[in-house]
Short mmCIF file of N, CA and C in Angstrom, two decimals:
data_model
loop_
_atom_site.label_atom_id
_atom_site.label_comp_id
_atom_site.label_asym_id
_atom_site.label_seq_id
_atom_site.Cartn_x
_atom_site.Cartn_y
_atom_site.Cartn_z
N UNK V 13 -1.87 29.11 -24.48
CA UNK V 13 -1.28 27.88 -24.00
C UNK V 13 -2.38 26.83 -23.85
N UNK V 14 -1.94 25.43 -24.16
CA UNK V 14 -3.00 24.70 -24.32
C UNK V 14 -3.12 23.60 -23.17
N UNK V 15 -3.66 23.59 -22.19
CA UNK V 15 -3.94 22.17 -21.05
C UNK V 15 -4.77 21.29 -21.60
N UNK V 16 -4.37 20.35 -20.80
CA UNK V 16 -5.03 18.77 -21.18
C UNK V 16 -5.28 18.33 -19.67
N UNK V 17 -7.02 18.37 -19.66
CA UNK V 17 -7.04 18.03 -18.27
C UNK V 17 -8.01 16.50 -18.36
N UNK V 18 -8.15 15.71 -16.96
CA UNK V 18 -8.92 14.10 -17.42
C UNK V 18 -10.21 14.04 -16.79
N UNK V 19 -10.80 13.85 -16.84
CA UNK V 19 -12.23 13.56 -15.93
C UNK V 19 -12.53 11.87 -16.24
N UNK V 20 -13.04 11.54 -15.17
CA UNK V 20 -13.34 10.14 -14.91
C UNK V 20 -15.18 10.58 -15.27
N UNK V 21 -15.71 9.44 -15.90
CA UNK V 21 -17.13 9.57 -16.10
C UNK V 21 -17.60 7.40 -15.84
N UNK V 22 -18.54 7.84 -15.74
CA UNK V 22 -19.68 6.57 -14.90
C UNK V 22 -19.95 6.52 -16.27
N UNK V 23 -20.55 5.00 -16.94
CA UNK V 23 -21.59 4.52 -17.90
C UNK V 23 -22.58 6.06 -18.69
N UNK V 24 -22.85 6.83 -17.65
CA UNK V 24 -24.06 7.67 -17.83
C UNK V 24 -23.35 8.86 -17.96
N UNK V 25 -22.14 8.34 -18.32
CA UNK V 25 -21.34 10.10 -18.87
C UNK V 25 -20.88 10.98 -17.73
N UNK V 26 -21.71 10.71 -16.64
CA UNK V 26 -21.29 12.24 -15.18
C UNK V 26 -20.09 11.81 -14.87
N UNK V 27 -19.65 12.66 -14.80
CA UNK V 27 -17.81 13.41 -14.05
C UNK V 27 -18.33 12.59 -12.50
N UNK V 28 -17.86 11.81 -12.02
CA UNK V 28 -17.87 11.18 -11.18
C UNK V 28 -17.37 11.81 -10.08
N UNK V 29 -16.19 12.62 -10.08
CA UNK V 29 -15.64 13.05 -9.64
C UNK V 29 -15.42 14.63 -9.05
N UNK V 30 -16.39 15.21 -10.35
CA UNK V 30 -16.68 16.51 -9.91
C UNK V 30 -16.12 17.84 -10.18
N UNK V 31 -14.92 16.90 -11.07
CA UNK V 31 -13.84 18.27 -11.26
C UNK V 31 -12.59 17.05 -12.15
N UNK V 32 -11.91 18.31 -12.94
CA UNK V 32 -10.51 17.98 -13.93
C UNK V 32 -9.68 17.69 -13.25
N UNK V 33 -8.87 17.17 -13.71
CA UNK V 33 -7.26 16.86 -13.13
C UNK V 33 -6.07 16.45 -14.14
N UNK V 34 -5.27 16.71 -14.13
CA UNK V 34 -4.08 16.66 -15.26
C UNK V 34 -3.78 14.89 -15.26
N UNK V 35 -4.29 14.57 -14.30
CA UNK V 35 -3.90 12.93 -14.86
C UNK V 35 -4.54 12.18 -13.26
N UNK V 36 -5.25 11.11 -13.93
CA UNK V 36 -6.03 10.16 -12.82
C UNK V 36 -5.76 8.52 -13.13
N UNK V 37 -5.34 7.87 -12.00
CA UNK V 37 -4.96 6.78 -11.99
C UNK V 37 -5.47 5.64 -11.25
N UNK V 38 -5.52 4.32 -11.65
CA UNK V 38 -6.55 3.39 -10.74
C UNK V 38 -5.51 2.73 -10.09
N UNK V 39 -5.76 2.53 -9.30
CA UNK V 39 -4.54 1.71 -8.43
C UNK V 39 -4.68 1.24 -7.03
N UNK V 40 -5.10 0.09 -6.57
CA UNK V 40 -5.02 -0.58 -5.51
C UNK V 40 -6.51 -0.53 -4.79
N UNK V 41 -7.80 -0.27 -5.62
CA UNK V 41 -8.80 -0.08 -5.14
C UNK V 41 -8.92 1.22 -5.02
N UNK V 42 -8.49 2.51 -5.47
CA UNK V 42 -8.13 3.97 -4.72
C UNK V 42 -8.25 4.59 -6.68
N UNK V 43 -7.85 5.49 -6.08
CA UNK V 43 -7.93 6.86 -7.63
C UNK V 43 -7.45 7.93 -7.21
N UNK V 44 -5.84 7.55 -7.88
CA UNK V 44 -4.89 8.36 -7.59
C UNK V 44 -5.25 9.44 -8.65
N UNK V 45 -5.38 11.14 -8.02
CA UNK V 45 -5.55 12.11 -9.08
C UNK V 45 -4.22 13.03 -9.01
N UNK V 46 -4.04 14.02 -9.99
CA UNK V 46 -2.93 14.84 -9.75
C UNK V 46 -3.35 16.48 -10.18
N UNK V 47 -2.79 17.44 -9.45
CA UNK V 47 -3.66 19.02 -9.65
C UNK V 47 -2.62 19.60 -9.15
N UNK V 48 -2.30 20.55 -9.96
CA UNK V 48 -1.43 21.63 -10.42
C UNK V 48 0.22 20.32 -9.42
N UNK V 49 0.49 19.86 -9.99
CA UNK V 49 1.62 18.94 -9.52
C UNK V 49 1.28 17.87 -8.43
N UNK V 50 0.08 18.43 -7.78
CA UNK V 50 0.51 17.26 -6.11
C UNK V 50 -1.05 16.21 -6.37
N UNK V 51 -0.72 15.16 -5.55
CA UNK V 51 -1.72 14.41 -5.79
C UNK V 51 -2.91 14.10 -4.52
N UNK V 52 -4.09 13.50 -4.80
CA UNK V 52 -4.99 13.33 -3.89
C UNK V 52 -5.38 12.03 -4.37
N UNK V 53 -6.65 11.32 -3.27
CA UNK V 53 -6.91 10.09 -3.66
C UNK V 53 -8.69 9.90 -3.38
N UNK V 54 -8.83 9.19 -4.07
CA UNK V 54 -10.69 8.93 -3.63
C UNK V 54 -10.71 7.16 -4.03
N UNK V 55 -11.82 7.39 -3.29
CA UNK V 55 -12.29 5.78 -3.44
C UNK V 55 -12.87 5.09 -4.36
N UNK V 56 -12.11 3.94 -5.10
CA UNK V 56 -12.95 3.43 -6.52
C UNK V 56 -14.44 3.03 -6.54
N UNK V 57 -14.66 2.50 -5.02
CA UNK V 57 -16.50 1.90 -5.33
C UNK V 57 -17.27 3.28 -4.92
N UNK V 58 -17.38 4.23 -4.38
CA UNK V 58 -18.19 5.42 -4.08
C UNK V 58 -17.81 6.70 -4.63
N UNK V 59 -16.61 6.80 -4.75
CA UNK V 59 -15.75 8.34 -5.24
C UNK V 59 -15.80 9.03 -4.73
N UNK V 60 -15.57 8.38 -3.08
CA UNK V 60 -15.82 9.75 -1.80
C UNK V 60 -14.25 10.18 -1.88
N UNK V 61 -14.19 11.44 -1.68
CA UNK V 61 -12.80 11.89 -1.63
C UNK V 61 -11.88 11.71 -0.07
N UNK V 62 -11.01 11.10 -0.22
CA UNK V 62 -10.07 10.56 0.90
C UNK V 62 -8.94 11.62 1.17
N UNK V 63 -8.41 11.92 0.45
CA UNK V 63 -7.07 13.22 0.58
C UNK V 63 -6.91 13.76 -0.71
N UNK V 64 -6.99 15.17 -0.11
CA UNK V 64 -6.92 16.35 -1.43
C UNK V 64 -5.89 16.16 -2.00
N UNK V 65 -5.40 17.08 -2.85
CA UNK V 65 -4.70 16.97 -4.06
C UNK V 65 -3.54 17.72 -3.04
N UNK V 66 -2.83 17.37 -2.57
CA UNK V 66 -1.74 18.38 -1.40
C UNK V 66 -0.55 17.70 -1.33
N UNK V 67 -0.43 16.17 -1.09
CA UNK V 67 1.01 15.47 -1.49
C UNK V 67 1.37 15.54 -2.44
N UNK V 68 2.88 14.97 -2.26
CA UNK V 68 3.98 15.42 -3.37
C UNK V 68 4.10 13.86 -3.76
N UNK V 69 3.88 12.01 -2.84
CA UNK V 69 3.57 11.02 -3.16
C UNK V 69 2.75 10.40 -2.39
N UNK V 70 2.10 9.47 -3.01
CA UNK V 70 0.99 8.27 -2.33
C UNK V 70 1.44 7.24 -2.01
N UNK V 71 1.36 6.31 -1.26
CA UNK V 71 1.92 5.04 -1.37
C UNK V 71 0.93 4.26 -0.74
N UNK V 72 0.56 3.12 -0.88
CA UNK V 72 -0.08 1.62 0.07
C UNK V 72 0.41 1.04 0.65
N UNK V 73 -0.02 0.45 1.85
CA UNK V 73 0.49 -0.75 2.27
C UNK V 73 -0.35 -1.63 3.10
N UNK V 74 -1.20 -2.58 2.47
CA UNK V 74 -2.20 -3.30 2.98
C UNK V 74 -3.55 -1.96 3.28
N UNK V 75 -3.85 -2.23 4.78
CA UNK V 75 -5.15 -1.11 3.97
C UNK V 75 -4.64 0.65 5.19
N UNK V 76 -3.07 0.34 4.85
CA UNK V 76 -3.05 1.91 5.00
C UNK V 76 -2.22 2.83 3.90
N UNK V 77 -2.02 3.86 4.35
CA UNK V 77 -1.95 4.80 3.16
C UNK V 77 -0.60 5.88 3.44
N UNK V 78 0.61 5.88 2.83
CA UNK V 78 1.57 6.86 3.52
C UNK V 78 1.18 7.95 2.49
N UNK V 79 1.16 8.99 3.08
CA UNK V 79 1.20 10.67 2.12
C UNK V 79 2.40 11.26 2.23
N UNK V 80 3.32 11.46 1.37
CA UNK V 80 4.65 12.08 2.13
C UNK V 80 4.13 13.86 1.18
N UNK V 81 4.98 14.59 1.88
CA UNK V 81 4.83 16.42 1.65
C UNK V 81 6.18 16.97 2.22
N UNK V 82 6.86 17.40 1.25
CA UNK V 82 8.30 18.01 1.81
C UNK V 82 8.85 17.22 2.04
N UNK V 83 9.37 15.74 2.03
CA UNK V 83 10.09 14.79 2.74
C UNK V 83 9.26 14.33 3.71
N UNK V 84 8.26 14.33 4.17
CA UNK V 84 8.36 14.14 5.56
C UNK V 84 6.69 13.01 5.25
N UNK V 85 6.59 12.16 5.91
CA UNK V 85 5.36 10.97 6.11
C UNK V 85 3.76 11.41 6.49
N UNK V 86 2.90 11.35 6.44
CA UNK V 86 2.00 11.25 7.10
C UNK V 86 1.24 9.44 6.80
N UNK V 87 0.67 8.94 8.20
CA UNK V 87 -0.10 7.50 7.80
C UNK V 87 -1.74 7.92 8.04
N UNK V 88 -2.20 7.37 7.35
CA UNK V 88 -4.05 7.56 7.16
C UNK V 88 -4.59 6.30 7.10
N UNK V 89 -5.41 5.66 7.94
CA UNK V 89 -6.25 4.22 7.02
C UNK V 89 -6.95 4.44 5.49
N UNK V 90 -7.31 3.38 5.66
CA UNK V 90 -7.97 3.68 4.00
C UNK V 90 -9.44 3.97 3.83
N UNK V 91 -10.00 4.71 4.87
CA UNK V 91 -11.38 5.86 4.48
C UNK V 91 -10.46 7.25 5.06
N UNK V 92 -9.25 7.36 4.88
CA UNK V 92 -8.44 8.54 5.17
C UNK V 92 -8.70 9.24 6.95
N UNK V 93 -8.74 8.51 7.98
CA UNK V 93 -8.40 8.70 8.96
C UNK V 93 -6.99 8.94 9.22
N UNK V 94 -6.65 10.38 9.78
CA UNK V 94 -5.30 10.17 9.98
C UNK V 94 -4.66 10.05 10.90
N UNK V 95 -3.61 8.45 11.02
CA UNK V 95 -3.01 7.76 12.09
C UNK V 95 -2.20 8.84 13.10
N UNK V 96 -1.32 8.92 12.09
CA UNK V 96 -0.05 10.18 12.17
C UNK V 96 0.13 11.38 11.49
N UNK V 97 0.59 12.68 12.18
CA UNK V 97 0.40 13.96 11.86
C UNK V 97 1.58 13.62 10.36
N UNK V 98 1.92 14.46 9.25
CA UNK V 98 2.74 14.68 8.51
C UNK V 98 4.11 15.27 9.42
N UNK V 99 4.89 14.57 9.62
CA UNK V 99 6.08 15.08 10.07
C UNK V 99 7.62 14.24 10.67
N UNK V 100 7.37 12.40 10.01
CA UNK V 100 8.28 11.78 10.10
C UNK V 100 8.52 11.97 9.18
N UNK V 101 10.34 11.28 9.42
CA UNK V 101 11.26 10.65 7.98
C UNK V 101 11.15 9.74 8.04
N UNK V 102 10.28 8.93 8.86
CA UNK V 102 10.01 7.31 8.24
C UNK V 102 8.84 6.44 9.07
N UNK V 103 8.38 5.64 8.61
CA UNK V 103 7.00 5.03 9.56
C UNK V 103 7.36 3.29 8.72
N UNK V 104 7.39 2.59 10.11
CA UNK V 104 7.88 1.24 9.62
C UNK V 104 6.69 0.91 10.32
N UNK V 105 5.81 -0.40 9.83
CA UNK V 105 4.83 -0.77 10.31
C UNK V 105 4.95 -2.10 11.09
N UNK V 106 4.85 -2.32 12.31
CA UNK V 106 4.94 -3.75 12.98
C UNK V 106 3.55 -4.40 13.02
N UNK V 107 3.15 -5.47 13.92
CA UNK V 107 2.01 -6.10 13.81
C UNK V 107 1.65 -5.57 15.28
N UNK V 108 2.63 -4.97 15.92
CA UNK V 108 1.45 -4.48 17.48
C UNK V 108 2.10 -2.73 17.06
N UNK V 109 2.11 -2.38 16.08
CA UNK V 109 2.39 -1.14 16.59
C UNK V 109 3.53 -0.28 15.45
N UNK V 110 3.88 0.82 15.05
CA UNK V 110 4.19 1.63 14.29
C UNK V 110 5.42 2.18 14.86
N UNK V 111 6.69 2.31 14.13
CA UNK V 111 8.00 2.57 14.50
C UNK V 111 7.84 3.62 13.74
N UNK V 112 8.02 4.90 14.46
CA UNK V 112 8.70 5.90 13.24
C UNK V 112 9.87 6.68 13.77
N UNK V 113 10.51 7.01 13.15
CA UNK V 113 11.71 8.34 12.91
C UNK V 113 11.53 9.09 12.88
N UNK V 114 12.47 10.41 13.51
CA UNK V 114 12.61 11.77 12.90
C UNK V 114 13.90 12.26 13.46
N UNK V 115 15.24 12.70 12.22
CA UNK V 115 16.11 13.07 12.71
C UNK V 115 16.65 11.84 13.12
N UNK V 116 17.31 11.48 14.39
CA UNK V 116 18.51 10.85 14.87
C UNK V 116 17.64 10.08 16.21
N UNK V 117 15.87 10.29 15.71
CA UNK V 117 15.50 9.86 17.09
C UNK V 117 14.28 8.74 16.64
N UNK V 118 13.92 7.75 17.53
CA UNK V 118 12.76 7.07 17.04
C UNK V 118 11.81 7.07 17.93
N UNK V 119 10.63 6.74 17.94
CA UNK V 119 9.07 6.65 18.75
C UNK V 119 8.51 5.36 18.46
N UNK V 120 7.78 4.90 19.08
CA UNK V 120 6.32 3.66 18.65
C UNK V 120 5.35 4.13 19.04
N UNK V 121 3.76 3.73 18.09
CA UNK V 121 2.73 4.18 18.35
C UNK V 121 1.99 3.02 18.20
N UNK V 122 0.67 3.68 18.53
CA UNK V 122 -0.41 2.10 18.20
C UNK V 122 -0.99 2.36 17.22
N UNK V 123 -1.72 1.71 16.32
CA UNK V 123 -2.35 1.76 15.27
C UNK V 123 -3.62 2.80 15.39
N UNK V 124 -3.75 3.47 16.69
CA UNK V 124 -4.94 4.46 16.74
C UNK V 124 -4.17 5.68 16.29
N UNK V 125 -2.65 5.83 16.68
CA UNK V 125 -1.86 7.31 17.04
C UNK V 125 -1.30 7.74 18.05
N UNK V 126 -1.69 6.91 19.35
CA UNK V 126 -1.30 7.42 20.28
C UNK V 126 0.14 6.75 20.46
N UNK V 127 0.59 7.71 21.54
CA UNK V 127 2.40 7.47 21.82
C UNK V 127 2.24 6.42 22.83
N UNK V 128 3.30 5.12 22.23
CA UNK V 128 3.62 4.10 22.82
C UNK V 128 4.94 4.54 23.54
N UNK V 129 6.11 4.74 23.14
CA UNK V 129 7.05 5.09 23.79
C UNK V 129 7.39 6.40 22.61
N UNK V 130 7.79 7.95 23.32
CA UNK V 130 7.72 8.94 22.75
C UNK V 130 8.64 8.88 21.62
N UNK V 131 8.90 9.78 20.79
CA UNK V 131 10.27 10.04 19.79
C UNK V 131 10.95 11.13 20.21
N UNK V 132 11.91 9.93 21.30
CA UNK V 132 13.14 10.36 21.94
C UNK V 132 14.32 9.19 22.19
N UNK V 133 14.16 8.15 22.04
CA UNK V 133 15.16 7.36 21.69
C UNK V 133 15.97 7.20 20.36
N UNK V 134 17.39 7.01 21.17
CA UNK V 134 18.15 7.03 19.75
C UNK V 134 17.54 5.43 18.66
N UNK V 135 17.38 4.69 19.46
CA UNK V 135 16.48 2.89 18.60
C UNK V 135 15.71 2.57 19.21
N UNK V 136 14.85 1.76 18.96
CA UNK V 136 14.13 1.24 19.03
C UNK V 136 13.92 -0.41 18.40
N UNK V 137 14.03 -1.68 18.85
CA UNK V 137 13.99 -2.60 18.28
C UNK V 137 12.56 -3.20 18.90
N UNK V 138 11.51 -3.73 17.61
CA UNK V 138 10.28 -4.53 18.46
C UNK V 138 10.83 -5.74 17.62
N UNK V 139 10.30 -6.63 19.07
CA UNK V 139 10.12 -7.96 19.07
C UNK V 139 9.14 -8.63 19.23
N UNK V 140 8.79 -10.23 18.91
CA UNK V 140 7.45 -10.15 19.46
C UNK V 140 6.54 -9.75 20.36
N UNK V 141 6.99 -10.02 22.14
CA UNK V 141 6.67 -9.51 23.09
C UNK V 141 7.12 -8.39 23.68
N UNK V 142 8.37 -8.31 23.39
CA UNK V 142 8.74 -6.87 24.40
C UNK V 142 9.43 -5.93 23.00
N UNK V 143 10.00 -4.80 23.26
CA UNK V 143 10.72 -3.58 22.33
C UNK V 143 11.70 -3.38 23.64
N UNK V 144 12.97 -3.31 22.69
CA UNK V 144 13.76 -2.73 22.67
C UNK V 144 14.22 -1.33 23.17
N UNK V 145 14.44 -0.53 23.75
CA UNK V 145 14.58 0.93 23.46
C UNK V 145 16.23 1.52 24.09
N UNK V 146 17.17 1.87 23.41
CA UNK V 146 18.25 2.48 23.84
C UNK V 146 18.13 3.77 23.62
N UNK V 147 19.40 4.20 24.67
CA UNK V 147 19.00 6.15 24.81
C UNK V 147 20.83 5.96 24.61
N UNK V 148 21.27 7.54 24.03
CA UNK V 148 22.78 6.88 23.54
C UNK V 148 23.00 6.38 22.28
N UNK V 149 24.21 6.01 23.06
CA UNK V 149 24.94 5.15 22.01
C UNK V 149 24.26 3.19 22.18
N UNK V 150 23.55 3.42 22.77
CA UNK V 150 23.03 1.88 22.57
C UNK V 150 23.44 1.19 24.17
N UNK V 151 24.28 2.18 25.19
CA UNK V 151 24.81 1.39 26.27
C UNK V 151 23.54 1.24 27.16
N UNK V 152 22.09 2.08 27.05
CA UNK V 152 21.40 2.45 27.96
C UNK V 152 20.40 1.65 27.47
N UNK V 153 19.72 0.34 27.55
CA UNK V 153 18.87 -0.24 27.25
C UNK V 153 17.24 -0.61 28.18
N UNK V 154 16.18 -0.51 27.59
CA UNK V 154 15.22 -0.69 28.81
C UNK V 154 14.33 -1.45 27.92
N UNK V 155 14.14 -2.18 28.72
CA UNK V 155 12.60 -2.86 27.40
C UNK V 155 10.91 -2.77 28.09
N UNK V 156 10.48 -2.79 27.53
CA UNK V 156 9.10 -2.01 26.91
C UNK V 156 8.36 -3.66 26.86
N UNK V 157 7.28 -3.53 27.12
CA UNK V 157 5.94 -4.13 26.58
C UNK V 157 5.40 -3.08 25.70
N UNK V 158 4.23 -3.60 24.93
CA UNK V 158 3.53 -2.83 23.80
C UNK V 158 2.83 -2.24 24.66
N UNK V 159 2.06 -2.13 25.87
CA UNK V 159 1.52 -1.14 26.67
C UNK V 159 2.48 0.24 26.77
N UNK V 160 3.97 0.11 26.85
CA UNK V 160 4.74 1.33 26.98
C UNK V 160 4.86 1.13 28.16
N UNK V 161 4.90 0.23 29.12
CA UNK V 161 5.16 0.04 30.42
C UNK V 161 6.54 -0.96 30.32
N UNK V 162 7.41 0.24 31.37
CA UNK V 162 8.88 -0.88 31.45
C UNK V 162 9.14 -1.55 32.36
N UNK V 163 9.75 -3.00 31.97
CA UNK V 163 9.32 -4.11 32.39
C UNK V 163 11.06 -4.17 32.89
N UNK V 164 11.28 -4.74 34.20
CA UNK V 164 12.08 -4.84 35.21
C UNK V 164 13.35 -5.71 34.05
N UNK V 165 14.94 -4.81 33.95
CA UNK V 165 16.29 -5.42 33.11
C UNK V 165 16.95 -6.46 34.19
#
């Protein structure tokens, strides 16, 4: 059986990279690779490796990075710090702070990781200054500052 694998090489011919891969892609400043199906990413100006070859997709968004595996999210900055563990169904990004899902429930975090208000509300709405948060059907409302401190209804 015959494989076709790619290596990236520098001016001076060296494998930059260090190793084959069934297909390598440039995209967004990054170098999307792919190995035995799942993909990893490294950095176009150094070729330090950022995330192994272990997701199933990559995605960008400004300078962070979603990894999804099984359905489910992980967020990383872009020298692959990781924000959030792999284990939402969804990560919406605000300007003070990170909405995610799982199941029938939502959370906010801060851009470090830590829990702003847990994932145990049925919504969550941010606004500029305050968030939203209902428990329920939406009758139970409390609002939130971005500290996670609730502020008198």
């Amino acid at each position: 059986m015959l494989k076709i694998e790619q290596i990236l090489r520098n001016e001076k011919g060296d494998n930059v990279l260090g190793e084959s891969f069934e297909q390598i892609q440039l995209k967004n400043g990054f170098i999307i690779v792919k190995k035995e199906g799942l993909k990893g990413l490294y950095r176009i100006d150094n070729y330090k490796k950022i995330l192994n070859p272990e997701w199933d997709e990559i995605r960008f968004n400004g300078k962070y990075i979603f990894a999804e595996r099984y359905s489910q999210i992980a967020l990383f900055d872009s020298d692959g710090k990781e924000i959030l563990h792999c284990e939402w169904d969804r990560i919406l990004l605000y300007e003070k702070g990170i909405l995610v899902s799982k199941g029938n429930q939502q959370g906010f975090y801060s851009y470090t990781g830590e829990a702003i208000l847990e994932c145990n509300w049925r919504r969550i709405e941010p606004y500029p200054k305050v968030m939203l948060a209902f428990r329920g059907n939406g009758a139970k409302r409390v609002t939130f500052d971005y500290n996670g401190t609730q502020i008198q209804n």
